[in-house]
Amino acid sequence: MPGHRGGLWHDAAAPGPQSSPELPGIAQSGALPQLPKDPAPVDACGLLTTAEVTELISDHEVRGDPNLGAGSCTWRNGATYSSVSVSIGRSGSAAAGQLPAESVYGPTEPGPDGIRFAPGGVAEFVVDGHACDIQLVSNLAGEAERSTAVRLVGLVRGRV
């Protein structure tokens, strides 16, 4: 069953990396290290309602990944390729309540309420020591996209 992870759809049925006997917790060559699950997992798919997402991208499929950070979810419209993704970072990923100095998404611009905007429709924000982000891929652009992202961040912050 396909799923969304870090901007790429993957086959969730494929076997995951195996731990190396020489280095426990480190995956075999060519694979990513296995990290322990976050002690405070979040049901990211429960952070936005079906109606809230449908308003933005119409009909959609939902794919959660509870093993990415503290949890992540993507709502995707297969016909239009529009999507909404929410990623909640690991506990402590926002040290002292601050986002990391550098964004993994590239150059950022400051937004309201501690939100920063990155390329690709990404809004980064902090919730209870977690560095989080929302990505909106839709027909919205510019200020309309950013104001929608700010609204979604508010919804997520109120529900984590």
mmCIF file of C-alpha atoms in Angstrom:
data_model
loop_
_atom_site.group_PDB
_atom_site.id
_atom_site.type_symbol
_atom_site.label_atom_id
_atom_site.label_comp_id
_atom_site.label_asym_id
_atom_site.label_seq_id
_atom_site.Cartn_x
_atom_site.Cartn_y
_atom_site.Cartn_z
ATOM 1 C CA MET A 1 0.000 0.000 0.000
ATOM 2 C CA PRO A 2 1.619 3.305 -1.006
ATOM 3 C CA GLY A 3 2.259 5.996 1.569
ATOM 4 C CA HIS A 4 3.897 9.408 1.886
ATOM 5 C CA ARG A 5 7.215 9.992 3.564
ATOM 6 C CA GLY A 6 9.314 13.102 3.181
ATOM 7 C CA GLY A 7 7.728 14.135 -0.119
ATOM 8 C CA LEU A 8 7.973 10.665 -1.701
ATOM 9 C CA TRP A 9 5.347 7.958 -2.009
ATOM 10 C CA HIS A 10 6.638 4.580 -0.940
ATOM 11 C CA ASP A 11 5.502 0.988 -0.799
ATOM 12 C CA ALA A 12 4.556 0.340 2.825
ATOM 13 C CA ALA A 13 4.478 -3.416 2.172
ATOM 14 C CA ALA A 14 8.181 -3.477 1.294
ATOM 15 C CA PRO A 15 10.380 -4.868 4.055
ATOM 16 C CA GLY A 16 12.162 -2.253 6.115
ATOM 17 C CA PRO A 17 15.884 -2.084 6.811
ATOM 18 C CA GLN A 18 17.359 -4.711 9.074
ATOM 19 C CA SER A 19 19.594 -3.895 12.033
ATOM 20 C CA SER A 20 23.239 -4.666 11.603
ATOM 21 C CA PRO A 21 24.558 -7.219 14.118
ATOM 22 C CA GLU A 22 27.792 -5.226 14.403
ATOM 23 C CA LEU A 23 26.013 -1.932 15.148
ATOM 24 C CA PRO A 24 22.630 -2.428 16.826
ATOM 25 C CA GLY A 25 20.118 0.185 15.734
ATOM 26 C CA ILE A 26 22.078 0.955 12.558
ATOM 27 C CA ALA A 27 20.570 -0.346 9.357
ATOM 28 C CA GLN A 28 22.432 -2.415 6.777
ATOM 29 C CA SER A 29 24.412 -0.497 4.150
ATOM 30 C CA GLY A 30 22.336 1.783 1.957
ATOM 31 C CA ALA A 31 19.519 2.085 4.497
ATOM 32 C CA LEU A 32 18.695 4.754 7.043
ATOM 33 C CA PRO A 33 19.389 4.153 10.739
ATOM 34 C CA GLN A 34 16.439 2.929 12.761
ATOM 35 C CA LEU A 35 15.414 5.454 15.387
ATOM 36 C CA PRO A 36 13.383 4.652 18.482
ATOM 37 C CA LYS A 37 9.728 5.669 18.411
ATOM 38 C CA ASP A 38 8.911 9.031 19.939
ATOM 39 C CA PRO A 39 7.816 8.679 23.561
ATOM 40 C CA ALA A 40 4.814 10.929 22.866
ATOM 41 C CA PRO A 41 3.359 9.772 19.502
ATOM 42 C CA VAL A 42 0.720 11.952 17.880
ATOM 43 C CA ASP A 43 -2.159 10.782 15.672
ATOM 44 C CA ALA A 44 -1.359 13.314 12.953
ATOM 45 C CA CYS A 45 -4.311 12.113 10.847
ATOM 46 C CA GLY A 46 -6.642 13.203 13.653
ATOM 47 C CA LEU A 47 -5.340 16.783 13.638
ATOM 48 C CA LEU A 48 -7.474 17.903 10.677
ATOM 49 C CA THR A 49 -11.032 16.834 9.931
ATOM 50 C CA THR A 50 -12.238 15.344 6.666
ATOM 51 C CA ALA A 51 -14.332 18.489 6.054
ATOM 52 C CA GLU A 52 -11.352 20.810 6.622
ATOM 53 C CA VAL A 53 -9.220 18.906 4.121
ATOM 54 C CA THR A 54 -12.044 18.397 1.594
ATOM 55 C CA GLU A 55 -12.587 22.163 1.548
ATOM 56 C CA LEU A 56 -9.000 22.542 0.280
ATOM 57 C CA ILE A 57 -8.390 19.574 -2.017
ATOM 58 C CA SER A 58 -11.789 17.860 -2.553
ATOM 59 C CA ASP A 59 -11.900 14.049 -2.498
ATOM 60 C CA HIS A 60 -8.776 12.494 -1.045
ATOM 61 C CA GLU A 61 -7.035 9.472 0.432
ATOM 62 C CA VAL A 62 -5.415 9.573 3.866
ATOM 63 C CA ARG A 63 -2.015 8.056 4.617
ATOM 64 C CA GLY A 64 -0.525 8.237 8.088
ATOM 65 C CA ASP A 65 2.986 7.415 9.190
ATOM 66 C CA PRO A 66 3.208 7.106 12.978
ATOM 67 C CA ASN A 67 6.924 6.233 12.697
ATOM 68 C CA LEU A 68 8.013 9.536 11.163
ATOM 69 C CA GLY A 69 8.934 11.884 14.020
ATOM 70 C CA ALA A 70 6.087 11.868 16.520
ATOM 71 C CA GLY A 71 3.656 11.265 13.633
ATOM 72 C CA SER A 72 2.758 12.473 10.173
ATOM 73 C CA CYS A 73 -0.185 12.330 7.806
ATOM 74 C CA THR A 74 -0.873 13.181 4.179
ATOM 75 C CA TRP A 75 -4.258 13.760 2.603
ATOM 76 C CA ARG A 76 -3.885 13.421 -1.191
ATOM 77 C CA ASN A 77 -6.249 13.945 -4.102
ATOM 78 C CA GLY A 78 -5.096 11.410 -6.707
ATOM 79 C CA ALA A 79 -6.921 13.145 -9.568
ATOM 80 C CA THR A 80 -5.461 16.627 -9.035
ATOM 81 C CA TYR A 81 -2.282 15.724 -7.094
ATOM 82 C CA SER A 82 -3.286 18.309 -4.511
ATOM 83 C CA SER A 83 -2.344 17.435 -0.948
ATOM 84 C CA VAL A 84 -2.094 18.535 2.645
ATOM 85 C CA SER A 85 0.677 17.061 4.806
ATOM 86 C CA VAL A 86 1.236 17.461 8.532
ATOM 87 C CA SER A 87 4.459 16.354 10.226
ATOM 88 C CA ILE A 88 4.977 16.526 13.963
ATOM 89 C CA GLY A 89 8.667 16.357 14.859
ATOM 90 C CA ARG A 90 10.194 14.293 17.613
ATOM 91 C CA SER A 91 9.973 15.486 21.215
ATOM 92 C CA GLY A 92 12.716 18.067 21.795
ATOM 93 C CA SER A 93 13.203 18.788 18.071
ATOM 94 C CA ALA A 94 12.382 22.433 18.838
ATOM 95 C CA ALA A 95 14.894 23.079 21.611
ATOM 96 C CA ALA A 96 13.815 25.923 23.906
ATOM 97 C CA GLY A 97 10.650 26.258 21.808
ATOM 98 C CA GLN A 98 12.587 27.405 18.719
ATOM 99 C CA LEU A 99 12.747 25.934 15.228
ATOM 100 C CA PRO A 100 16.215 24.793 14.144
ATOM 101 C CA ALA A 101 18.206 27.715 12.697
ATOM 102 C CA GLU A 102 18.334 26.140 9.234
ATOM 103 C CA SER A 103 15.282 24.720 7.493
ATOM 104 C CA VAL A 104 15.647 21.418 5.653
ATOM 105 C CA TYR A 105 13.401 22.949 2.972
ATOM 106 C CA GLY A 106 15.731 25.826 2.044
ATOM 107 C CA PRO A 107 15.521 29.591 2.565
ATOM 108 C CA THR A 108 12.640 30.753 4.750
ATOM 109 C CA GLU A 109 10.622 33.898 5.351
ATOM 110 C CA PRO A 110 9.140 34.820 8.733
ATOM 111 C CA GLY A 111 5.386 34.616 9.184
ATOM 112 C CA PRO A 112 2.987 35.402 12.031
ATOM 113 C CA ASP A 113 2.929 33.615 15.403
ATOM 114 C CA GLY A 114 6.403 32.063 15.089
ATOM 115 C CA ILE A 115 5.587 30.426 11.744
ATOM 116 C CA ARG A 116 8.162 30.501 8.966
ATOM 117 C CA PHE A 117 7.451 29.840 5.316
ATOM 118 C CA ALA A 118 9.716 27.663 3.176
ATOM 119 C CA PRO A 119 9.615 26.846 -0.542
ATOM 120 C CA GLY A 120 7.056 24.350 -1.804
ATOM 121 C CA GLY A 121 4.079 25.540 0.235
ATOM 122 C CA VAL A 122 5.680 24.597 3.567
ATOM 123 C CA ALA A 123 4.897 26.342 6.851
ATOM 124 C CA GLU A 124 7.154 25.405 9.797
ATOM 125 C CA PHE A 125 6.071 25.935 13.407
ATOM 126 C CA VAL A 126 6.564 24.730 16.980
ATOM 127 C CA VAL A 127 4.132 22.875 19.250
ATOM 128 C CA ASP A 128 5.190 21.847 22.780
ATOM 129 C CA GLY A 129 8.864 21.322 21.946
ATOM 130 C CA HIS A 130 8.133 19.648 18.589
ATOM 131 C CA ALA A 131 9.386 21.210 15.331
ATOM 132 C CA CYS A 132 6.457 20.696 12.944
ATOM 133 C CA ASP A 133 5.445 21.538 9.412
ATOM 134 C CA ILE A 134 2.451 21.652 7.139
ATOM 135 C CA GLN A 135 2.748 21.452 3.377
ATOM 136 C CA LEU A 136 -0.118 22.581 1.199
ATOM 137 C CA VAL A 137 -0.063 21.631 -2.480
ATOM 138 C CA SER A 138 -3.148 23.128 -4.103
ATOM 139 C CA ASN A 139 -4.350 25.709 -6.584
ATOM 140 C CA LEU A 140 -3.802 28.401 -3.944
ATOM 141 C CA ALA A 141 -0.776 30.656 -4.340
ATOM 142 C CA GLY A 142 0.906 33.590 -2.682
ATOM 143 C CA GLU A 143 -0.947 35.238 0.193
ATOM 144 C CA ALA A 144 -3.984 32.936 -0.119
ATOM 145 C CA GLU A 145 -1.751 29.881 0.329
ATOM 146 C CA ARG A 146 0.057 31.431 3.297
ATOM 147 C CA SER A 147 -3.117 32.557 5.063
ATOM 148 C CA THR A 148 -4.569 29.055 4.610
ATOM 149 C CA ALA A 149 -1.365 27.544 6.028
ATOM 150 C CA VAL A 150 -1.560 29.898 9.042
ATOM 151 C CA ARG A 151 -5.167 28.795 9.620
ATOM 152 C CA LEU A 152 -4.155 25.112 9.438
ATOM 153 C CA VAL A 153 -1.236 25.691 11.830
ATOM 154 C CA GLY A 154 -3.705 27.225 14.298
ATOM 155 C CA LEU A 155 -5.967 24.185 14.027
ATOM 156 C CA VAL A 156 -3.062 21.760 14.531
ATOM 157 C CA ARG A 157 -1.633 23.714 17.487
ATOM 158 C CA GLY A 158 -5.014 23.638 19.189
ATOM 159 C CA ARG A 159 -5.342 19.860 18.766
ATOM 160 C CA VAL A 160 -1.884 18.445 19.562
#
